[in-house]
Structure formats: structure tokens, C-alpha cells
Amino acid sequence: MGRKRCVGADCSKMAAGCCGVKKQKLSGSPGSGGPGGVGAGSGVAGTGHCGSELGIGSSATVAATANVSRANGLGGPGGNVSGSSSSSGSSGTNALSPAPAGYTSSGLSPNLSSGPGSGSGGRKMVVSAEMCCFCFDVLYCHLYGYQPPRTPRFTNDPYPLFVTWKIGRDKRLRGCIGTFSAMNLHSGLREYTLTSALKDSRFPPMTRDELPRLFCSVSLLTNFEDVGDYLDWEVGVHGIRIEFFNEKGSKRTATYLPEVAKEQGWDHIQTIDSLLRKGGYKAPITNDFRKTIKLTRYRSEKMTMGYAEYIAHRQHHHYQNGIGHPLPPYNHYS
């Protein structure tokens, strides 16, 4: 009830703030300043935080960047949301690509996870392990000064997307940025791999030494819907993007990826209030104010791969993406 279907991710409501203006870029993890949450942004294109250390959310004024705006969808230092390697309520609208050799959405090894809800309904997921491998390829080649990997084999259909990096046994957030504007996956993953690894303002740029401890997650966002009731979404299934006016009358936006609320143990009200704080709203939060929020809900498919899985895969498919240089030996955690 009261739902307005957005066409793809290009609904005009998505063109402002942390999660989208023109080609908006967002990050998928909570950020600093308050309970972990997803980033917030101003009503203009730019970058914002959408996550926190445990997972998703952080606030930041969105600053326009060229023709694309970026935002953080997961957590960062100072936040308390932790991300996971699971995907929530996946659904896709474009042609599906075949699963890469040796990888399917089932029978995954411990560090390779598609998460509950992915590929539900008996259909194949669009997101794949090969996408995570490609992100590792791009980052590895950049850090070691090699030529970028060649065009990958997975689908190049356009999707809104997030690339998230976590590090260490406890999988602390290391970078997370994405876009609510649909981008062709080959160029989009290439771009956001490096943006999330090197340009997330919450963290210093990644170094070679960190590679063996990294985990990469690719999230593809689908099924965007404007809803008339700010409670009309399901915890653990939907990601949410809110748009509101702060005490000074400035339009702000903030988003949480689908896994955040569930991981934090939040209900609807706690999630909304966390997002408002991440978006920079400092006044007391009343139920009347919550009713003024414009909310868009969406779903995602998510795949996570650890460095060990990446190395094992590349040892068997070394030249698949045009990598003709030696891969570094895998180093176990100390």
C-alpha cells in the first residue's frame, strides 16, 4: 500500500544525497559519530557514509564529485555496525549470467558466502564469486603497478552496486563505497573497487601488506520501491534509504544495506533513528517527525570472498582475466 515503483535505480527520488545524484556513489557500511549506521549525505551529489565499524553507517556531508556522487553504505571507525558476508532478499531484473567454473551459490567454502536470501525462489543469482575475484584482481594490479586486468567473463548488465572491504579475523570494515545509479558491472566494479579501497575518507588508502587479510564483498541492489509508510519494510530483507530535512531545513539522505539492521539487532524504529543521527539530525526524534521521512526500500544480492579463496581460485585460473604476473604467496593469519 502506498508504494510507488521506481524504474530500475534511476527513480528521481534517488538522485540526491548520499545515495544518488546523477551517478551517485554510495558506500555500504556504517560510519562514525553515533551508533553504527549507514552514511548520510546532503541533498546534492557527493559522498556520504552509510555504515560503521561493525557494519554500516556513518554521516558525512555529501560533496559533489565530477558527474558522480559517492556514498558509504557500511560502517566505519566510530560506528558500531558490523557487516556480514550474507545477502538479504535478493532479486534481479536483468539477464542472469552463468556461475563461473567451480563456484555456485551453494556448497561454498567457509570464506566464500552468498548469505541467506540470495538466489531465493530457485533462480540463479546475478552476483558471483568471480565478481569478488575481479575486484581482488583490480586492487592487486593497482597496488603492484601492473596493467589492469582485462574484461571479465561475467555479465556486464547495469546494476546499482557496492564494494565492501573488511580485514582480519574479526572482519573489521576497511572501506565501503557504492552507487545507487545503475552502472555496467565491468566498469562499475573496476571503479568502486579502487574507490572503496583507496578513497573512503574514513580510512587510509590500502597497502600491499593488507592484501592477505582482506575480504571483499560485492552487493548488487535491486527492487527499489518508494513507500508511503516509513515502517513499510522488513528487517533482514530490505535495505532502506531515507530523505529528510534537518533542523536547518537542509535536505539530507542516508542509507543502510539490507544486512545492517538484522546484524545490529535493531527494530524498525531503532534503525530509522540511527539513520537520522547518521544523517546529521540532532534534534529530538518524535513520531511525527518520522512520518515526514521519505523512504525507499530495496533488496540486494551479496557475495563475499576472502583472500585465501581468491588465491586458490587464481592458482587454477591464473590467466583468466589477463593477469600474466605471479600472484603473491598466500600468508596465513598470524
mmCIF file of N, CA and C in Angstrom, residues 174-261:
data_model
loop_
_atom_site.group_PDB
_atom_site.id
_atom_site.type_symbol
_atom_site.label_atom_id
_atom_site.label_comp_id
_atom_site.label_asym_id
_atom_site.label_seq_id
_atom_site.Cartn_x
_atom_site.Cartn_y
_atom_site.Cartn_z
ATOM 1 N N ARG A 174 36.965 -1.991 6.309
ATOM 2 C CA ARG A 174 38.183 -1.325 5.813
ATOM 3 C C ARG A 174 37.865 -0.340 4.684
ATOM 4 N N GLY A 175 36.665 -0.419 4.157
ATOM 5 C CA GLY A 175 36.263 0.505 3.102
ATOM 6 C C GLY A 175 34.975 0.032 2.472
ATOM 7 N N CYS A 176 34.088 0.961 2.150
ATOM 8 C CA CYS A 176 32.827 0.568 1.526
ATOM 9 C C CYS A 176 32.221 1.764 0.817
ATOM 10 N N ILE A 177 32.151 1.697 -0.480
ATOM 11 C CA ILE A 177 31.546 2.762 -1.275
ATOM 12 C C ILE A 177 30.827 2.128 -2.460
ATOM 13 N N GLY A 178 29.716 2.734 -2.850
ATOM 14 C CA GLY A 178 28.945 2.220 -3.969
ATOM 15 C C GLY A 178 28.103 3.299 -4.603
ATOM 16 N N THR A 179 27.198 2.888 -5.457
ATOM 17 C CA THR A 179 26.341 3.834 -6.161
ATOM 18 C C THR A 179 24.934 3.300 -6.273
ATOM 19 N N PHE A 180 23.947 4.208 -6.222
ATOM 20 C CA PHE A 180 22.561 3.825 -6.435
ATOM 21 C C PHE A 180 22.182 3.975 -7.899
ATOM 22 N N SER A 181 23.064 4.519 -8.690
ATOM 23 C CA SER A 181 22.824 4.607 -10.126
ATOM 24 C C SER A 181 23.315 3.322 -10.778
ATOM 25 N N ALA A 182 22.513 2.775 -11.685
ATOM 26 C CA ALA A 182 22.902 1.527 -12.340
ATOM 27 C C ALA A 182 24.134 1.750 -13.207
ATOM 28 N N MET A 183 25.165 0.951 -12.983
ATOM 29 C CA MET A 183 26.390 1.007 -13.769
ATOM 30 C C MET A 183 26.657 -0.364 -14.380
ATOM 31 N N ASN A 184 27.211 -0.390 -15.583
ATOM 32 C CA ASN A 184 27.644 -1.663 -16.150
ATOM 33 C C ASN A 184 28.645 -2.291 -15.194
ATOM 34 N N LEU A 185 28.475 -3.584 -14.926
ATOM 35 C CA LEU A 185 29.245 -4.210 -13.856
ATOM 36 C C LEU A 185 30.755 -4.197 -14.102
ATOM 37 N N HIS A 186 31.193 -4.346 -15.333
ATOM 38 C CA HIS A 186 32.629 -4.385 -15.585
ATOM 39 C C HIS A 186 33.300 -3.078 -15.174
ATOM 40 N N SER A 187 32.751 -1.968 -15.620
ATOM 41 C CA SER A 187 33.345 -0.674 -15.278
ATOM 42 C C SER A 187 32.992 -0.261 -13.854
ATOM 43 N N GLY A 188 31.783 -0.610 -13.411
ATOM 44 C CA GLY A 188 31.367 -0.228 -12.068
ATOM 45 C C GLY A 188 32.191 -0.895 -10.984
ATOM 46 N N LEU A 189 32.409 -2.208 -11.124
ATOM 47 C CA LEU A 189 33.222 -2.905 -10.128
ATOM 48 C C LEU A 189 34.671 -2.440 -10.178
ATOM 49 N N ARG A 190 35.173 -2.172 -11.369
ATOM 50 C CA ARG A 190 36.539 -1.656 -11.515
ATOM 51 C C ARG A 190 36.679 -0.336 -10.745
ATOM 52 N N GLU A 191 35.728 0.543 -10.967
ATOM 53 C CA GLU A 191 35.790 1.868 -10.349
ATOM 54 C C GLU A 191 35.636 1.819 -8.838
ATOM 55 N N TYR A 192 34.623 1.094 -8.380
ATOM 56 C CA TYR A 192 34.337 1.119 -6.954
ATOM 57 C C TYR A 192 35.255 0.225 -6.133
ATOM 58 N N THR A 193 35.912 -0.730 -6.786
ATOM 59 C CA THR A 193 36.961 -1.482 -6.099
ATOM 60 C C THR A 193 38.031 -0.533 -5.581
ATOM 61 N N LEU A 194 38.507 0.339 -6.453
ATOM 62 C CA LEU A 194 39.582 1.264 -6.072
ATOM 63 C C LEU A 194 39.061 2.418 -5.235
ATOM 64 N N THR A 195 37.849 2.871 -5.526
ATOM 65 C CA THR A 195 37.297 3.967 -4.730
ATOM 66 C C THR A 195 37.113 3.547 -3.283
ATOM 67 N N SER A 196 36.556 2.347 -3.069
ATOM 68 C CA SER A 196 36.324 1.888 -1.697
ATOM 69 C C SER A 196 37.623 1.528 -0.987
ATOM 70 N N ALA A 197 38.617 1.065 -1.739
ATOM 71 C CA ALA A 197 39.889 0.662 -1.132
ATOM 72 C C ALA A 197 40.814 1.842 -0.854
ATOM 73 N N LEU A 198 40.715 2.872 -1.670
ATOM 74 C CA LEU A 198 41.708 3.954 -1.589
ATOM 75 C C LEU A 198 41.134 5.310 -1.216
ATOM 76 N N LYS A 199 39.813 5.493 -1.395
ATOM 77 C CA LYS A 199 39.268 6.840 -1.242
ATOM 78 C C LYS A 199 38.137 6.950 -0.224
ATOM 79 N N ASP A 200 37.919 5.920 0.575
ATOM 80 C CA ASP A 200 36.947 6.032 1.654
ATOM 81 C C ASP A 200 37.564 6.945 2.707
ATOM 82 N N SER A 201 36.940 8.089 2.933
ATOM 83 C CA SER A 201 37.526 9.114 3.804
ATOM 84 C C SER A 201 37.671 8.666 5.252
ATOM 85 N N ARG A 202 37.038 7.570 5.604
ATOM 86 C CA ARG A 202 37.135 7.080 6.981
ATOM 87 C C ARG A 202 38.407 6.278 7.242
ATOM 88 N N PHE A 203 39.110 5.927 6.163
ATOM 89 C CA PHE A 203 40.273 5.062 6.306
ATOM 90 C C PHE A 203 41.427 5.559 5.442
ATOM 91 N N PRO A 204 42.667 5.195 5.819
ATOM 92 C CA PRO A 204 43.792 5.493 4.924
ATOM 93 C C PRO A 204 43.748 4.552 3.729
ATOM 94 N N PRO A 205 44.386 4.906 2.621
ATOM 95 C CA PRO A 205 44.413 4.013 1.451
ATOM 96 C C PRO A 205 45.012 2.656 1.813
ATOM 97 N N MET A 206 44.520 1.613 1.187
ATOM 98 C CA MET A 206 45.030 0.268 1.454
ATOM 99 C C MET A 206 46.459 0.112 0.954
ATOM 100 N N THR A 207 47.173 -0.823 1.566
ATOM 101 C CA THR A 207 48.555 -1.109 1.188
ATOM 102 C C THR A 207 48.696 -2.577 0.808
ATOM 103 N N ARG A 208 49.820 -2.912 0.183
ATOM 104 C CA ARG A 208 50.081 -4.307 -0.210
ATOM 105 C C ARG A 208 50.046 -5.243 0.983
ATOM 106 N N ASP A 209 50.586 -4.781 2.104
ATOM 107 C CA ASP A 209 50.694 -5.646 3.276
ATOM 108 C C ASP A 209 49.341 -6.107 3.796
ATOM 109 N N GLU A 210 48.297 -5.359 3.479
ATOM 110 C CA GLU A 210 46.969 -5.719 3.978
ATOM 111 C C GLU A 210 46.273 -6.775 3.126
ATOM 112 N N LEU A 211 46.711 -6.966 1.909
ATOM 113 C CA LEU A 211 46.027 -7.874 0.988
ATOM 114 C C LEU A 211 45.711 -9.248 1.579
ATOM 115 N N PRO A 212 46.672 -9.932 2.223
ATOM 116 C CA PRO A 212 46.388 -11.297 2.703
ATOM 117 C C PRO A 212 45.294 -11.381 3.762
ATOM 118 N N ARG A 213 44.941 -10.243 4.370
ATOM 119 C CA ARG A 213 43.939 -10.268 5.439
ATOM 120 C C ARG A 213 42.579 -9.724 4.999
ATOM 121 N N LEU A 214 42.444 -9.449 3.707
ATOM 122 C CA LEU A 214 41.233 -8.795 3.228
ATOM 123 C C LEU A 214 40.109 -9.771 2.874
ATOM 124 N N PHE A 215 38.889 -9.265 2.980
ATOM 125 C CA PHE A 215 37.685 -9.926 2.493
ATOM 126 C C PHE A 215 36.966 -8.920 1.606
ATOM 127 N N CYS A 216 36.499 -9.375 0.466
ATOM 128 C CA CYS A 216 35.804 -8.495 -0.469
ATOM 129 C C CYS A 216 34.348 -8.930 -0.614
ATOM 130 N N SER A 217 33.438 -7.977 -0.522
ATOM 131 C CA SER A 217 32.018 -8.251 -0.754
ATOM 132 C C SER A 217 31.507 -7.388 -1.898
ATOM 133 N N VAL A 218 30.733 -7.996 -2.761
ATOM 134 C CA VAL A 218 30.058 -7.285 -3.847
ATOM 135 C C VAL A 218 28.565 -7.378 -3.589
ATOM 136 N N SER A 219 27.899 -6.230 -3.537
ATOM 137 C CA SER A 219 26.452 -6.178 -3.347
ATOM 138 C C SER A 219 25.814 -5.532 -4.571
ATOM 139 N N LEU A 220 24.834 -6.214 -5.161
ATOM 140 C CA LEU A 220 24.073 -5.663 -6.273
ATOM 141 C C LEU A 220 22.678 -5.316 -5.753
ATOM 142 N N LEU A 221 22.257 -4.080 -5.951
ATOM 143 C CA LEU A 221 20.995 -3.602 -5.394
ATOM 144 C C LEU A 221 19.873 -3.710 -6.422
ATOM 145 N N THR A 222 18.718 -4.164 -5.974
ATOM 146 C CA THR A 222 17.586 -4.390 -6.875
ATOM 147 C C THR A 222 16.279 -3.978 -6.196
ATOM 148 N N ASN A 223 15.210 -4.009 -6.981
ATOM 149 C CA ASN A 223 13.845 -3.852 -6.460
ATOM 150 C C ASN A 223 13.640 -2.585 -5.628
ATOM 151 N N PHE A 224 13.951 -1.439 -6.192
ATOM 152 C CA PHE A 224 13.750 -0.173 -5.493
ATOM 153 C C PHE A 224 12.259 0.188 -5.487
ATOM 154 N N GLU A 225 11.743 0.543 -4.317
ATOM 155 C CA GLU A 225 10.344 0.940 -4.184
ATOM 156 C C GLU A 225 10.217 2.110 -3.217
ATOM 157 N N ASP A 226 9.518 3.165 -3.633
ATOM 158 C CA ASP A 226 9.153 4.233 -2.714
ATOM 159 C C ASP A 226 7.942 3.765 -1.937
ATOM 160 N N VAL A 227 7.952 3.962 -0.626
ATOM 161 C CA VAL A 227 6.825 3.529 0.199
ATOM 162 C C VAL A 227 6.258 4.721 0.962
ATOM 163 N N GLY A 228 4.967 4.690 1.223
ATOM 164 C CA GLY A 228 4.314 5.802 1.890
ATOM 165 C C GLY A 228 4.443 5.769 3.396
ATOM 166 N N ASP A 229 4.774 4.617 3.949
ATOM 167 C CA ASP A 229 4.883 4.444 5.398
ATOM 168 C C ASP A 229 6.328 4.100 5.738
ATOM 169 N N TYR A 230 6.933 4.870 6.644
ATOM 170 C CA TYR A 230 8.340 4.636 6.968
ATOM 171 C C TYR A 230 8.576 3.286 7.654
ATOM 172 N N LEU A 231 7.517 2.600 8.047
ATOM 173 C CA LEU A 231 7.648 1.274 8.657
ATOM 174 C C LEU A 231 7.415 0.153 7.652
ATOM 175 N N ASP A 232 7.156 0.510 6.395
ATOM 176 C CA ASP A 232 6.806 -0.482 5.378
ATOM 177 C C ASP A 232 8.049 -1.102 4.741
ATOM 178 N N TRP A 233 8.786 -1.835 5.524
ATOM 179 C CA TRP A 233 9.964 -2.571 5.054
ATOM 180 C C TRP A 233 10.254 -3.660 6.081
ATOM 181 N N GLU A 234 10.999 -4.659 5.663
ATOM 182 C CA GLU A 234 11.243 -5.817 6.521
ATOM 183 C C GLU A 234 12.705 -5.899 6.934
ATOM 184 N N VAL A 235 12.938 -5.988 8.238
ATOM 185 C CA VAL A 235 14.293 -6.127 8.766
ATOM 186 C C VAL A 235 14.919 -7.414 8.239
ATOM 187 N N GLY A 236 16.138 -7.336 7.760
ATOM 188 C CA GLY A 236 16.831 -8.506 7.248
ATOM 189 C C GLY A 236 16.531 -8.816 5.800
ATOM 190 N N VAL A 237 15.572 -8.088 5.210
ATOM 191 C CA VAL A 237 15.209 -8.306 3.814
ATOM 192 C C VAL A 237 15.496 -7.065 2.970
ATOM 193 N N HIS A 238 15.092 -5.913 3.471
ATOM 194 C CA HIS A 238 15.222 -4.677 2.708
ATOM 195 C C HIS A 238 16.352 -3.785 3.219
ATOM 196 N N GLY A 239 17.019 -3.155 2.280
ATOM 197 C CA GLY A 239 17.850 -2.009 2.590
ATOM 198 C C GLY A 239 16.930 -0.805 2.521
ATOM 199 N N ILE A 240 17.289 0.268 3.216
ATOM 200 C CA ILE A 240 16.445 1.463 3.182
ATOM 201 C C ILE A 240 17.289 2.707 2.939
ATOM 202 N N ARG A 241 16.699 3.636 2.215
ATOM 203 C CA ARG A 241 17.288 4.946 2.006
ATOM 204 C C ARG A 241 16.256 5.969 2.437
ATOM 205 N N ILE A 242 16.648 6.883 3.332
ATOM 206 C CA ILE A 242 15.710 7.889 3.799
ATOM 207 C C ILE A 242 16.133 9.272 3.318
ATOM 208 N N GLU A 243 15.148 10.110 3.124
ATOM 209 C CA GLU A 243 15.363 11.503 2.747
ATOM 210 C C GLU A 243 14.563 12.353 3.722
ATOM 211 N N PHE A 244 15.185 13.381 4.292
ATOM 212 C CA PHE A 244 14.506 14.200 5.289
ATOM 213 C C PHE A 244 15.132 15.592 5.313
ATOM 214 N N PHE A 245 14.482 16.493 6.022
ATOM 215 C CA PHE A 245 15.008 17.844 6.204
ATOM 216 C C PHE A 245 15.457 17.997 7.649
ATOM 217 N N ASN A 246 16.682 18.470 7.833
ATOM 218 C CA ASN A 246 17.184 18.632 9.196
ATOM 219 C C ASN A 246 16.634 19.896 9.855
ATOM 220 N N GLU A 247 17.135 20.168 11.056
ATOM 221 C CA GLU A 247 16.596 21.298 11.802
ATOM 222 C C GLU A 247 16.814 22.636 11.112
ATOM 223 N N LYS A 248 17.807 22.686 10.214
ATOM 224 C CA LYS A 248 18.099 23.929 9.498
ATOM 225 C C LYS A 248 17.383 24.002 8.153
ATOM 226 N N GLY A 249 16.582 22.974 7.866
ATOM 227 C CA GLY A 249 15.840 22.973 6.620
ATOM 228 C C GLY A 249 16.601 22.427 5.433
ATOM 229 N N SER A 250 17.766 21.833 5.680
ATOM 230 C CA SER A 250 18.565 21.254 4.596
ATOM 231 C C SER A 250 18.144 19.812 4.349
ATOM 232 N N LYS A 251 18.059 19.451 3.077
ATOM 233 C CA LYS A 251 17.695 18.073 2.735
ATOM 234 C C LYS A 251 18.884 17.155 2.959
ATOM 235 N N ARG A 252 18.644 16.052 3.631
ATOM 236 C CA ARG A 252 19.699 15.076 3.899
ATOM 237 C C ARG A 252 19.215 13.687 3.514
ATOM 238 N N THR A 253 20.147 12.798 3.218
ATOM 239 C CA THR A 253 19.810 11.409 2.908
ATOM 240 C C THR A 253 20.759 10.473 3.643
ATOM 241 N N ALA A 254 20.327 9.252 3.849
ATOM 242 C CA ALA A 254 21.163 8.234 4.484
ATOM 243 C C ALA A 254 20.637 6.862 4.083
ATOM 244 N N THR A 255 21.505 5.870 4.106
ATOM 245 C CA THR A 255 21.085 4.521 3.705
ATOM 246 C C THR A 255 21.740 3.460 4.567
ATOM 247 N N TYR A 256 21.049 2.349 4.721
ATOM 248 C CA TYR A 256 21.589 1.132 5.320
ATOM 249 C C TYR A 256 21.362 0.002 4.337
ATOM 250 N N LEU A 257 22.379 -0.803 4.107
ATOM 251 C CA LEU A 257 22.219 -2.002 3.295
ATOM 252 C C LEU A 257 21.350 -3.013 4.059
ATOM 253 N N PRO A 258 20.792 -3.990 3.347
ATOM 254 C CA PRO A 258 19.803 -4.896 3.974
ATOM 255 C C PRO A 258 20.275 -5.626 5.220
ATOM 256 N N GLU A 259 21.566 -5.920 5.323
ATOM 257 C CA GLU A 259 22.023 -6.738 6.443
ATOM 258 C C GLU A 259 22.214 -5.973 7.743
ATOM 259 N N VAL A 260 22.253 -4.646 7.674
ATOM 260 C CA VAL A 260 22.666 -3.864 8.839
ATOM 261 C C VAL A 260 21.742 -4.001 10.041
ATOM 262 N N ALA A 261 20.460 -3.739 9.845
ATOM 263 C CA ALA A 261 19.533 -3.753 10.977
ATOM 264 C C ALA A 261 19.516 -5.112 11.671
#
